[in-house]
mmCIF file of C-alpha atoms in Angstrom:
data_model
loop_
_atom_site.group_PDB
_atom_site.id
_atom_site.type_symbol
_atom_site.label_atom_id
_atom_site.label_comp_id
_atom_site.label_asym_id
_atom_site.label_seq_id
_atom_site.Cartn_x
_atom_site.Cartn_y
_atom_site.Cartn_z
ATOM 1 C CA UNK A 267 21.286 -1.805 26.464
ATOM 2 C CA UNK A 268 23.734 0.935 25.599
ATOM 3 C CA UNK A 269 22.454 4.353 24.637
ATOM 4 C CA UNK A 270 22.992 3.712 20.904
ATOM 5 C CA UNK A 271 21.366 0.280 20.795
ATOM 6 C CA UNK A 272 18.274 -0.186 18.613
ATOM 7 C CA UNK A 273 15.336 -2.124 20.003
ATOM 8 C CA UNK A 274 14.281 -3.095 16.492
ATOM 9 C CA UNK A 275 15.881 -3.095 13.068
ATOM 10 C CA UNK A 276 13.161 -3.864 10.493
ATOM 11 C CA UNK A 277 14.288 -5.368 7.158
ATOM 12 C CA UNK A 278 12.205 -5.070 4.009
ATOM 13 C CA UNK A 279 10.913 -2.567 1.440
ATOM 14 C CA UNK A 280 10.874 1.042 2.651
ATOM 15 C CA UNK A 281 11.351 4.430 0.992
ATOM 16 C CA UNK A 282 12.462 4.973 -1.758
ATOM 17 C CA UNK A 283 10.621 1.746 -2.690
ATOM 18 C CA UNK A 284 6.920 2.157 -3.254
ATOM 19 C CA UNK A 285 3.875 0.059 -2.489
ATOM 20 C CA UNK A 286 1.702 -1.124 0.359
ATOM 21 C CA UNK A 287 4.369 -3.158 2.131
ATOM 22 C CA UNK A 288 6.800 -0.239 2.170
ATOM 23 C CA UNK A 289 4.057 2.028 3.504
ATOM 24 C CA UNK A 290 3.189 -0.411 6.274
ATOM 25 C CA UNK A 291 6.889 -0.695 7.174
ATOM 26 C CA UNK A 292 6.848 3.019 7.822
ATOM 27 C CA UNK A 293 3.638 2.806 9.840
ATOM 28 C CA UNK A 294 4.944 -0.129 11.837
ATOM 29 C CA UNK A 295 8.181 1.679 12.708
ATOM 30 C CA UNK A 296 6.356 4.865 13.729
ATOM 31 C CA UNK A 297 3.941 2.949 15.936
ATOM 32 C CA UNK A 298 6.831 1.277 17.733
ATOM 33 C CA UNK A 299 8.540 4.633 18.162
ATOM 34 C CA UNK A 300 5.400 6.081 19.727
ATOM 35 C CA UNK A 301 5.703 3.347 22.344
ATOM 36 C CA UNK A 302 9.225 4.448 23.174
ATOM 37 C CA UNK A 303 11.168 1.939 21.067
ATOM 38 C CA UNK A 304 14.344 2.787 19.188
ATOM 39 C CA UNK A 305 13.731 1.667 15.617
ATOM 40 C CA UNK A 306 15.599 1.604 12.330
ATOM 41 C CA UNK A 307 14.478 0.484 8.858
ATOM 42 C CA UNK A 308 16.872 -1.410 6.605
ATOM 43 C CA UNK A 309 15.848 -1.588 2.966
ATOM 44 C CA UNK A 310 17.336 -2.612 -0.334
ATOM 45 C CA UNK A 311 19.832 -1.090 -2.680
ATOM 46 C CA UNK A 312 18.314 -3.406 -5.314
ATOM 47 C CA UNK A 313 15.133 -5.394 -4.862
ATOM 48 C CA UNK A 314 13.880 -7.067 -8.054
ATOM 49 C CA UNK A 315 15.827 -7.451 -11.291
ATOM 50 C CA UNK A 316 13.995 -5.763 -14.155
ATOM 51 C CA UNK A 317 13.309 -9.172 -15.723
ATOM 52 C CA UNK A 318 11.159 -10.172 -12.725
ATOM 53 C CA UNK A 319 9.382 -6.888 -12.096
ATOM 54 C CA UNK A 320 6.234 -6.413 -14.230
ATOM 55 C CA UNK A 321 5.515 -2.803 -13.241
ATOM 56 C CA UNK A 322 6.735 0.545 -14.529
ATOM 57 C CA UNK A 323 9.010 1.385 -11.591
ATOM 58 C CA UNK A 324 9.877 0.061 -8.164
ATOM 59 C CA UNK A 325 10.552 3.495 -6.725
ATOM 60 C CA UNK A 326 8.239 6.051 -5.166
ATOM 61 C CA UNK A 327 7.758 9.650 -6.255
ATOM 62 C CA UNK A 328 6.577 10.579 -2.719
ATOM 63 C CA UNK A 329 8.783 12.386 -0.209
ATOM 64 C CA UNK A 330 10.598 10.266 2.343
ATOM 65 C CA UNK A 331 8.626 9.814 5.593
ATOM 66 C CA UNK A 332 9.670 12.115 8.421
ATOM 67 C CA UNK A 333 11.110 10.981 11.744
ATOM 68 C CA UNK A 334 12.325 7.592 10.444
ATOM 69 C CA UNK A 335 15.882 6.306 10.070
ATOM 70 C CA UNK A 336 15.973 4.395 6.773
ATOM 71 C CA UNK A 337 19.167 2.739 5.585
ATOM 72 C CA UNK A 338 19.867 1.026 2.255
ATOM 73 C CA UNK A 339 22.329 -1.834 2.538
ATOM 74 C CA UNK A 340 20.779 -5.039 1.113
ATOM 75 C CA UNK A 341 21.129 -6.189 -2.479
ATOM 76 C CA UNK A 342 18.393 -8.810 -2.720
ATOM 77 C CA UNK A 343 19.991 -10.953 -5.410
ATOM 78 C CA UNK A 344 23.760 -10.294 -5.275
ATOM 79 C CA UNK A 345 25.228 -12.751 -2.720
ATOM 80 C CA UNK A 346 28.681 -11.166 -2.817
ATOM 81 C CA UNK A 347 27.173 -8.068 -1.180
ATOM 82 C CA UNK A 348 25.288 -9.819 1.599
ATOM 83 C CA UNK A 349 28.219 -9.862 4.021
ATOM 84 C CA UNK A 350 28.220 -6.052 3.957
ATOM 85 C CA UNK A 351 24.565 -6.086 5.046
ATOM 86 C CA UNK A 352 25.447 -8.327 8.001
ATOM 87 C CA UNK A 353 28.265 -5.965 9.017
ATOM 88 C CA UNK A 354 25.876 -3.027 8.817
ATOM 89 C CA UNK A 355 23.279 -4.775 10.999
ATOM 90 C CA UNK A 356 25.885 -5.514 13.637
ATOM 91 C CA UNK A 357 27.021 -1.873 13.545
ATOM 92 C CA UNK A 358 23.483 -0.842 14.526
ATOM 93 C CA UNK A 359 23.533 -3.201 17.551
ATOM 94 C CA UNK A 360 19.837 -4.183 17.424
ATOM 95 C CA UNK A 361 18.226 -6.360 20.079
ATOM 96 C CA UNK A 362 15.735 -7.691 17.503
ATOM 97 C CA UNK A 363 15.872 -7.909 13.696
ATOM 98 C CA UNK A 364 12.507 -8.158 11.999
ATOM 99 C CA UNK A 365 12.398 -9.809 8.548
ATOM 100 C CA UNK A 366 9.400 -8.611 6.517
ATOM 101 C CA UNK A 367 8.611 -11.603 4.319
ATOM 102 C CA UNK A 368 6.053 -11.679 1.513
ATOM 103 C CA UNK A 369 7.663 -13.658 -1.312
ATOM 104 C CA UNK A 370 9.880 -16.783 -1.476
ATOM 105 C CA UNK A 371 12.206 -14.672 -3.663
ATOM 106 C CA UNK A 372 13.581 -13.197 -0.450
ATOM 107 C CA UNK A 373 14.255 -16.533 1.273
ATOM 108 C CA UNK A 374 17.894 -16.831 0.119
ATOM 109 C CA UNK A 375 19.036 -13.375 1.202
ATOM 110 C CA UNK A 376 17.065 -13.414 4.468
ATOM 111 C CA UNK A 377 18.229 -16.907 5.420
ATOM 112 C CA UNK A 378 21.854 -16.101 4.612
ATOM 113 C CA UNK A 379 21.752 -12.934 6.693
ATOM 114 C CA UNK A 380 19.798 -14.537 9.542
ATOM 115 C CA UNK A 381 22.261 -17.401 9.937
ATOM 116 C CA UNK A 382 25.179 -15.012 10.235
ATOM 117 C CA UNK A 383 23.786 -12.616 12.784
ATOM 118 C CA UNK A 384 25.040 -12.626 16.333
ATOM 119 C CA UNK A 385 23.461 -15.269 18.581
ATOM 120 C CA UNK A 386 22.462 -12.412 20.879
ATOM 121 C CA UNK A 387 20.107 -10.938 18.251
ATOM 122 C CA UNK A 388 16.500 -12.148 18.226
ATOM 123 C CA UNK A 389 15.212 -12.878 14.704
ATOM 124 C CA UNK A 390 11.487 -12.395 14.078
ATOM 125 C CA UNK A 391 9.627 -12.893 10.808
ATOM 126 C CA UNK A 392 6.679 -10.645 9.939
ATOM 127 C CA UNK A 393 4.853 -12.389 7.108
ATOM 128 C CA UNK A 394 2.323 -10.958 4.633
ATOM 129 C CA UNK A 395 2.036 -13.981 2.318
ATOM 130 C CA UNK A 396 3.293 -17.526 2.835
ATOM 131 C CA UNK A 397 1.840 -19.390 -0.148
ATOM 132 C CA UNK A 398 2.134 -17.045 -3.152
ATOM 133 C CA UNK A 399 -1.007 -16.121 -5.112
ATOM 134 C CA UNK A 400 0.755 -17.352 -8.247
ATOM 135 C CA UNK A 401 2.689 -20.346 -6.804
ATOM 136 C CA UNK A 402 5.648 -22.242 -8.205
ATOM 137 C CA UNK A 403 6.844 -25.726 -7.315
ATOM 138 C CA UNK A 404 9.901 -24.508 -5.443
ATOM 139 C CA UNK A 405 8.022 -22.126 -3.114
ATOM 140 C CA UNK A 406 7.563 -24.497 -0.171
ATOM 141 C CA UNK A 407 11.251 -25.435 -0.115
ATOM 142 C CA UNK A 408 12.225 -21.766 -0.145
ATOM 143 C CA UNK A 409 9.796 -20.991 2.689
ATOM 144 C CA UNK A 410 11.177 -23.866 4.752
ATOM 145 C CA UNK A 411 14.701 -22.586 4.149
ATOM 146 C CA UNK A 412 13.673 -19.242 5.588
ATOM 147 C CA UNK A 413 12.174 -20.856 8.715
ATOM 148 C CA UNK A 414 15.554 -22.320 9.643
ATOM 149 C CA UNK A 415 17.004 -18.937 10.504
ATOM 150 C CA UNK A 416 14.044 -17.461 12.450
ATOM 151 C CA UNK A 417 13.302 -17.615 16.184
ATOM 152 C CA UNK A 418 9.596 -16.863 15.760
ATOM 153 C CA UNK A 419 6.945 -15.919 13.225
ATOM 154 C CA UNK A 420 4.310 -13.203 13.242
ATOM 155 C CA UNK A 421 1.751 -12.418 10.551
ATOM 156 C CA UNK A 422 -1.225 -10.232 9.576
ATOM 157 C CA UNK A 423 -4.081 -12.710 9.283
ATOM 158 C CA UNK A 424 -5.423 -16.054 10.563
ATOM 159 C CA UNK A 425 -5.165 -17.578 7.087
ATOM 160 C CA UNK A 426 -1.452 -16.886 6.804
ATOM 161 C CA UNK A 427 -0.909 -18.228 10.315
ATOM 162 C CA UNK A 428 -2.484 -21.541 9.330
ATOM 163 C CA UNK A 429 -0.248 -21.769 6.269
ATOM 164 C CA UNK A 430 2.901 -21.046 8.289
ATOM 165 C CA UNK A 431 2.054 -23.800 10.807
ATOM 166 C CA UNK A 432 2.600 -26.439 8.113
ATOM 167 C CA UNK A 433 6.279 -25.457 7.810
ATOM 168 C CA UNK A 434 7.188 -23.909 11.174
ATOM 169 C CA UNK A 435 6.553 -25.483 14.582
ATOM 170 C CA UNK A 436 7.951 -22.721 16.770
ATOM 171 C CA UNK A 437 6.357 -19.608 18.356
ATOM 172 C CA UNK A 438 3.745 -17.965 16.096
ATOM 173 C CA UNK A 439 1.651 -14.838 16.622
ATOM 174 C CA UNK A 440 -1.500 -14.269 14.579
ATOM 175 C CA UNK A 441 -2.232 -10.567 14.042
ATOM 176 C CA UNK A 442 -4.362 -8.390 11.800
ATOM 177 C CA UNK A 443 -3.846 -5.797 9.057
ATOM 178 C CA UNK A 444 -3.948 -2.340 10.693
ATOM 179 C CA UNK A 445 -5.431 0.756 9.084
ATOM 180 C CA UNK A 446 -2.852 3.072 7.545
ATOM 181 C CA UNK A 447 -2.676 6.195 9.730
ATOM 182 C CA UNK A 448 -0.829 8.141 7.060
ATOM 183 C CA UNK A 449 -3.755 8.245 4.625
ATOM 184 C CA UNK A 450 -5.259 11.651 3.840
ATOM 185 C CA UNK A 451 -8.676 12.468 5.373
ATOM 186 C CA UNK A 452 -11.961 11.671 3.661
ATOM 187 C CA UNK A 453 -13.329 14.353 1.347
ATOM 188 C CA UNK A 454 -16.937 15.358 0.773
ATOM 189 C CA UNK A 455 -18.131 12.853 -1.844
ATOM 190 C CA UNK A 456 -19.573 15.353 -4.294
ATOM 191 C CA UNK A 457 -16.462 17.526 -4.112
ATOM 192 C CA UNK A 458 -14.294 14.453 -4.698
ATOM 193 C CA UNK A 459 -16.416 13.451 -7.712
ATOM 194 C CA UNK A 460 -16.060 16.926 -9.117
ATOM 195 C CA UNK A 461 -12.276 16.804 -8.719
ATOM 196 C CA UNK A 462 -12.266 13.550 -10.714
ATOM 197 C CA UNK A 463 -14.743 14.806 -13.330
ATOM 198 C CA UNK A 464 -17.179 12.102 -12.303
ATOM 199 C CA UNK A 465 -20.929 12.515 -12.709
ATOM 200 C CA UNK A 466 -22.227 13.499 -9.280
ATOM 201 C CA UNK A 467 -25.521 11.632 -9.869
ATOM 202 C CA UNK A 468 -23.868 8.339 -10.811
ATOM 203 C CA UNK A 469 -22.978 5.618 -8.316
ATOM 204 C CA UNK A 470 -19.412 4.300 -8.522
ATOM 205 C CA UNK A 471 -17.917 0.931 -7.608
ATOM 206 C CA UNK A 472 -14.142 1.070 -7.071
ATOM 207 C CA UNK A 473 -11.713 -1.747 -7.837
ATOM 208 C CA UNK A 474 -8.359 -0.631 -6.452
ATOM 209 C CA UNK A 475 -4.816 -1.966 -6.412
ATOM 210 C CA UNK A 476 -2.298 -3.728 -8.642
ATOM 211 C CA UNK A 477 -4.072 -5.710 -11.368
ATOM 212 C CA UNK A 478 -3.041 -9.330 -11.227
ATOM 213 C CA UNK A 479 -4.705 -12.535 -12.436
ATOM 214 C CA UNK A 480 -5.655 -13.812 -8.983
ATOM 215 C CA UNK A 481 -7.667 -10.670 -8.228
ATOM 216 C CA UNK A 482 -10.593 -11.671 -10.451
ATOM 217 C CA UNK A 483 -11.210 -8.339 -12.164
ATOM 218 C CA UNK A 484 -12.795 -10.221 -15.084
ATOM 219 C CA UNK A 485 -15.579 -11.438 -12.772
ATOM 220 C CA UNK A 486 -16.382 -7.900 -11.693
ATOM 221 C CA UNK A 487 -16.412 -6.652 -15.285
ATOM 222 C CA UNK A 488 -18.732 -9.470 -16.371
ATOM 223 C CA UNK A 489 -21.066 -8.696 -13.454
ATOM 224 C CA UNK A 490 -21.888 -5.353 -15.079
ATOM 225 C CA UNK A 491 -23.408 -7.195 -18.033
ATOM 226 C CA UNK A 492 -25.805 -9.118 -15.787
ATOM 227 C CA UNK A 493 -29.514 -8.225 -15.471
ATOM 228 C CA UNK A 494 -29.446 -6.951 -11.838
ATOM 229 C CA UNK A 495 -27.066 -4.157 -12.896
ATOM 230 C CA UNK A 496 -28.276 -3.734 -16.473
ATOM 231 C CA UNK A 497 -30.470 -0.659 -16.020
ATOM 232 C CA UNK A 498 -28.731 0.795 -12.967
ATOM 233 C CA UNK A 499 -26.883 4.113 -13.047
ATOM 234 C CA UNK A 500 -23.770 2.421 -11.670
ATOM 235 C CA UNK A 501 -20.250 2.575 -13.093
ATOM 236 C CA UNK A 502 -17.061 0.666 -12.286
ATOM 237 C CA UNK A 503 -13.768 2.514 -11.872
ATOM 238 C CA UNK A 504 -10.651 0.323 -12.030
ATOM 239 C CA UNK A 505 -7.578 2.024 -10.526
ATOM 240 C CA UNK A 506 -4.164 0.396 -10.390
ATOM 241 C CA UNK A 507 -1.086 -0.542 -12.388
ATOM 242 C CA UNK A 508 -1.625 -3.630 -14.495
ATOM 243 C CA UNK A 509 0.848 -6.441 -13.874
ATOM 244 C CA UNK A 510 -0.493 -8.571 -16.751
ATOM 245 C CA UNK A 511 -1.797 -8.038 -20.299
ATOM 246 C CA UNK A 512 -4.203 -5.103 -20.048
ATOM 247 C CA UNK A 513 -5.646 -5.830 -23.503
ATOM 248 C CA UNK A 514 -7.631 -8.775 -22.228
ATOM 249 C CA UNK A 515 -9.663 -6.435 -19.979
ATOM 250 C CA UNK A 516 -10.065 -3.834 -22.700
ATOM 251 C CA UNK A 517 -11.285 -6.482 -25.151
ATOM 252 C CA UNK A 518 -13.633 -8.020 -22.560
ATOM 253 C CA UNK A 519 -15.243 -4.662 -21.853
ATOM 254 C CA UNK A 520 -15.642 -3.971 -25.562
ATOM 255 C CA UNK A 521 -17.146 -7.425 -26.267
ATOM 256 C CA UNK A 522 -19.740 -6.928 -23.498
ATOM 257 C CA UNK A 523 -20.649 -3.415 -24.686
ATOM 258 C CA UNK A 524 -19.578 -1.848 -21.402
ATOM 259 C CA UNK A 525 -17.225 0.857 -22.608
ATOM 260 C CA UNK A 526 -19.488 3.612 -21.293
ATOM 261 C CA UNK A 527 -19.895 1.994 -17.851
ATOM 262 C CA UNK A 528 -16.387 0.804 -16.987
ATOM 263 C CA UNK A 529 -13.366 3.089 -16.709
ATOM 264 C CA UNK A 530 -9.892 1.561 -16.770
ATOM 265 C CA UNK A 531 -7.161 3.622 -15.142
ATOM 266 C CA UNK A 532 -4.019 1.462 -15.169
ATOM 267 C CA UNK A 533 -1.804 3.854 -13.225
ATOM 268 C CA UNK A 534 -0.170 3.617 -9.828
ATOM 269 C CA UNK A 535 -1.888 5.993 -7.380
ATOM 270 C CA UNK A 536 -0.439 8.647 -5.084
ATOM 271 C CA UNK A 537 -1.867 9.445 -1.647
ATOM 272 C CA UNK A 538 -3.822 12.369 -3.065
ATOM 273 C CA UNK A 539 -5.286 10.208 -5.820
ATOM 274 C CA UNK A 540 -6.184 7.511 -3.263
ATOM 275 C CA UNK A 541 -7.946 10.159 -1.193
ATOM 276 C CA UNK A 542 -9.980 11.361 -4.161
ATOM 277 C CA UNK A 543 -10.857 7.899 -5.509
ATOM 278 C CA UNK A 544 -12.031 6.418 -2.220
ATOM 279 C CA UNK A 545 -13.858 9.590 -1.177
ATOM 280 C CA UNK A 546 -15.732 9.740 -4.497
ATOM 281 C CA UNK A 547 -16.659 6.059 -4.635
ATOM 282 C CA UNK A 548 -19.716 4.477 -3.053
ATOM 283 C CA UNK A 549 -18.447 0.962 -2.459
ATOM 284 C CA UNK A 550 -15.212 -1.000 -2.911
ATOM 285 C CA UNK A 551 -15.212 -4.405 -4.658
ATOM 286 C CA UNK A 552 -12.666 -7.193 -4.203
ATOM 287 C CA UNK A 553 -13.735 -10.138 -6.388
ATOM 288 C CA UNK A 554 -10.495 -12.052 -5.819
ATOM 289 C CA UNK A 555 -10.009 -15.724 -6.678
ATOM 290 C CA UNK A 556 -7.536 -16.128 -3.761
ATOM 291 C CA UNK A 557 -6.261 -13.992 -0.897
ATOM 292 C CA UNK A 558 -4.459 -14.185 2.432
ATOM 293 C CA UNK A 559 -5.398 -10.731 3.644
ATOM 294 C CA UNK A 560 -5.955 -7.408 1.927
ATOM 295 C CA UNK A 561 -4.361 -3.998 2.240
ATOM 296 C CA UNK A 562 -7.353 -2.559 0.375
ATOM 297 C CA UNK A 563 -9.813 -3.435 3.139
ATOM 298 C CA UNK A 564 -8.240 -1.138 5.747
ATOM 299 C CA UNK A 565 -8.100 1.692 3.190
ATOM 300 C CA UNK A 566 -11.843 1.240 2.600
ATOM 301 C CA UNK A 567 -12.380 1.297 6.362
ATOM 302 C CA UNK A 568 -10.437 4.558 6.638
ATOM 303 C CA UNK A 569 -12.659 6.177 4.004
ATOM 304 C CA UNK A 570 -15.778 4.484 5.426
ATOM 305 C CA UNK A 571 -16.696 2.631 2.262
ATOM 306 C CA UNK A 572 -18.650 -0.656 2.423
ATOM 307 C CA UNK A 573 -17.029 -3.640 0.757
ATOM 308 C CA UNK A 574 -18.120 -6.406 -1.561
ATOM 309 C CA UNK A 575 -15.703 -9.336 -1.302
ATOM 310 C CA UNK A 576 -15.414 -12.878 -2.599
ATOM 311 C CA UNK A 577 -16.386 -15.706 -0.265
ATOM 312 C CA UNK A 578 -12.794 -16.802 0.354
ATOM 313 C CA UNK A 579 -10.436 -17.098 3.299
ATOM 314 C CA UNK A 580 -8.432 -13.917 3.698
ATOM 315 C CA UNK A 581 -11.238 -11.562 2.631
ATOM 316 C CA UNK A 582 -14.499 -12.587 4.247
ATOM 317 C CA UNK A 583 -13.318 -12.692 7.882
ATOM 318 C CA UNK A 584 -13.375 -8.988 8.833
ATOM 319 C CA UNK A 585 -16.393 -8.266 6.586
ATOM 320 C CA UNK A 586 -18.510 -10.881 8.329
ATOM 321 C CA UNK A 587 -17.203 -10.053 11.813
ATOM 322 C CA UNK A 588 -17.660 -6.284 11.418
ATOM 323 C CA UNK A 589 -20.745 -6.440 9.167
ATOM 324 C CA UNK A 590 -18.975 -3.941 6.934
ATOM 325 C CA UNK A 591 -20.203 -5.209 3.577
ATOM 326 C CA UNK A 592 -21.380 -8.274 1.712
ATOM 327 C CA UNK A 593 -19.708 -11.589 0.895
ATOM 328 C CA UNK A 594 -20.559 -13.150 -2.469
ATOM 329 C CA UNK A 595 -19.697 -16.274 -4.436
ATOM 330 C CA UNK A 596 -17.186 -16.004 -7.252
ATOM 331 C CA UNK A 597 -19.560 -15.730 -10.198
ATOM 332 C CA UNK A 598 -20.734 -12.696 -12.138
ATOM 333 C CA UNK A 599 -24.441 -13.015 -11.247
ATOM 334 C CA UNK A 600 -23.787 -13.250 -7.509
ATOM 335 C CA UNK A 601 -21.477 -10.253 -7.748
ATOM 336 C CA UNK A 602 -24.090 -8.215 -9.627
ATOM 337 C CA UNK A 603 -26.749 -9.100 -7.055
ATOM 338 C CA UNK A 604 -24.344 -8.277 -4.242
ATOM 339 C CA UNK A 605 -23.573 -4.839 -5.649
ATOM 340 C CA UNK A 606 -27.258 -4.003 -5.977
ATOM 341 C CA UNK A 607 -27.904 -5.216 -2.435
ATOM 342 C CA UNK A 608 -25.019 -3.282 -0.937
ATOM 343 C CA UNK A 609 -26.067 -0.078 -2.693
ATOM 344 C CA UNK A 610 -29.550 -0.139 -1.164
ATOM 345 C CA UNK A 611 -29.731 2.898 1.115
ATOM 346 C CA UNK A 612 -30.444 1.101 4.375
ATOM 347 C CA UNK A 613 -27.846 -1.614 3.772
ATOM 348 C CA UNK A 614 -25.214 0.901 2.749
ATOM 349 C CA UNK A 615 -25.821 3.141 5.777
ATOM 350 C CA UNK A 616 -25.733 0.164 8.165
ATOM 351 C CA UNK A 617 -22.362 -0.926 6.759
ATOM 352 C CA UNK A 618 -20.932 2.575 7.106
ATOM 353 C CA UNK A 619 -22.013 2.704 10.754
ATOM 354 C CA UNK A 620 -20.472 -0.711 11.397
ATOM 355 C CA UNK A 621 -17.175 0.429 9.851
ATOM 356 C CA UNK A 622 -17.167 3.484 12.146
ATOM 357 C CA UNK A 623 -17.745 1.263 15.190
ATOM 358 C CA UNK A 624 -15.132 -1.359 14.320
ATOM 359 C CA UNK A 625 -12.273 0.731 12.955
ATOM 360 C CA UNK A 626 -10.720 1.416 16.367
ATOM 361 C CA UNK A 627 -9.759 -2.272 16.785
ATOM 362 C CA UNK A 628 -7.457 -2.031 13.735
ATOM 363 C CA UNK A 629 -5.183 0.717 15.061
ATOM 364 C CA UNK A 630 -1.437 0.379 14.744
ATOM 365 C CA UNK A 631 -1.084 1.121 18.471
ATOM 366 C CA UNK A 632 -3.111 -2.008 19.248
ATOM 367 C CA UNK A 633 -1.120 -4.080 16.750
ATOM 368 C CA UNK A 634 2.319 -3.144 18.133
ATOM 369 C CA UNK A 635 1.246 -3.530 21.765
ATOM 370 C CA UNK A 636 0.234 -7.148 21.124
ATOM 371 C CA UNK A 637 3.133 -7.819 18.737
ATOM 372 C CA UNK A 638 5.734 -6.385 21.103
ATOM 373 C CA UNK A 639 4.407 -8.466 23.993
ATOM 374 C CA UNK A 640 4.790 -11.625 21.943
ATOM 375 C CA UNK A 641 8.299 -10.731 20.770
ATOM 376 C CA UNK A 642 9.390 -9.859 24.317
ATOM 377 C CA UNK A 643 8.356 -13.309 25.525
ATOM 378 C CA UNK A 644 10.002 -15.109 22.577
ATOM 379 C CA UNK A 645 13.317 -16.779 23.381
ATOM 380 C CA UNK A 646 16.277 -17.015 21.021
ATOM 381 C CA UNK A 647 16.839 -20.520 19.664
ATOM 382 C CA UNK A 648 19.694 -22.332 21.361
ATOM 383 C CA UNK A 649 20.931 -23.965 18.136
#
């Protein structure tokens, strides 16, 4: 390679775009750099049209990450500008282009770019979600279109790997979701509660992340009306921007008489707010209806918080393997009983110790070592 050649150019959301995928793009690039790779990040000039984006803003208020080269040259839904993105990629002379794929919406632009890259460039997909949580009839056709321009696929969970196998018969690497190394350190719990104006004698369950229908928040709310939790000094704090009608949750809480026990905070959270919320909480609940993997689980691991998760593929795997929490059925009584069980002192302490023991296996350094070995062995398609 020449002196100016990139080892990897990684396509997908990155600063100034916000969210978990953008943050993991940064972490991924930095981990590769630590192993001596030359890396660039290529992100969007425009990602979603306003009509398709349910949130308040797509852009971050955080400072740009240091020591990363981030370029903006892809308009996700303007085909007349895609040729410029291809020219830019070629100007960077990458050995490998990585396509971060998490929604069929990106299949058109990624496929178009992939088919027009030099035959000398290796094209690797890194997939978060294959079957969307809120699917449409056209999704499988769009996914299959994307497979036609890739040399190999990599992903962040066994469940996603199994889904990809139905549409792609080439090289596939099954990974895991690493713990974000850019999170702020854990605070003393009482100090964190004081910062948030929480009662220091009350136990708090945290539901964190974007609020969407598939995440089953209504099940968790209903659990607080069940007898096992009825007389407990336990509150639920819901933190995350709501991507659906928030009134349905407000009305549900009011109808169950839980307005003094459930706090709704429908705002996107900064790193400082994440630090305070996870440090102050006692456990983290994920009562999802469906999932492929979760970015919330590694955050809970970082802050050493036991988890209560639904008994579904994509959530239960690491919890059962690491003994880092409890797995419950998707009904309000089972959730209530699970919360009470997990908050028992001995159970809670055991889960915390298990999280401490198991966290090292989810390091970014481990992820990129295995990922890079797979990519190095992958051959470029001849066709």
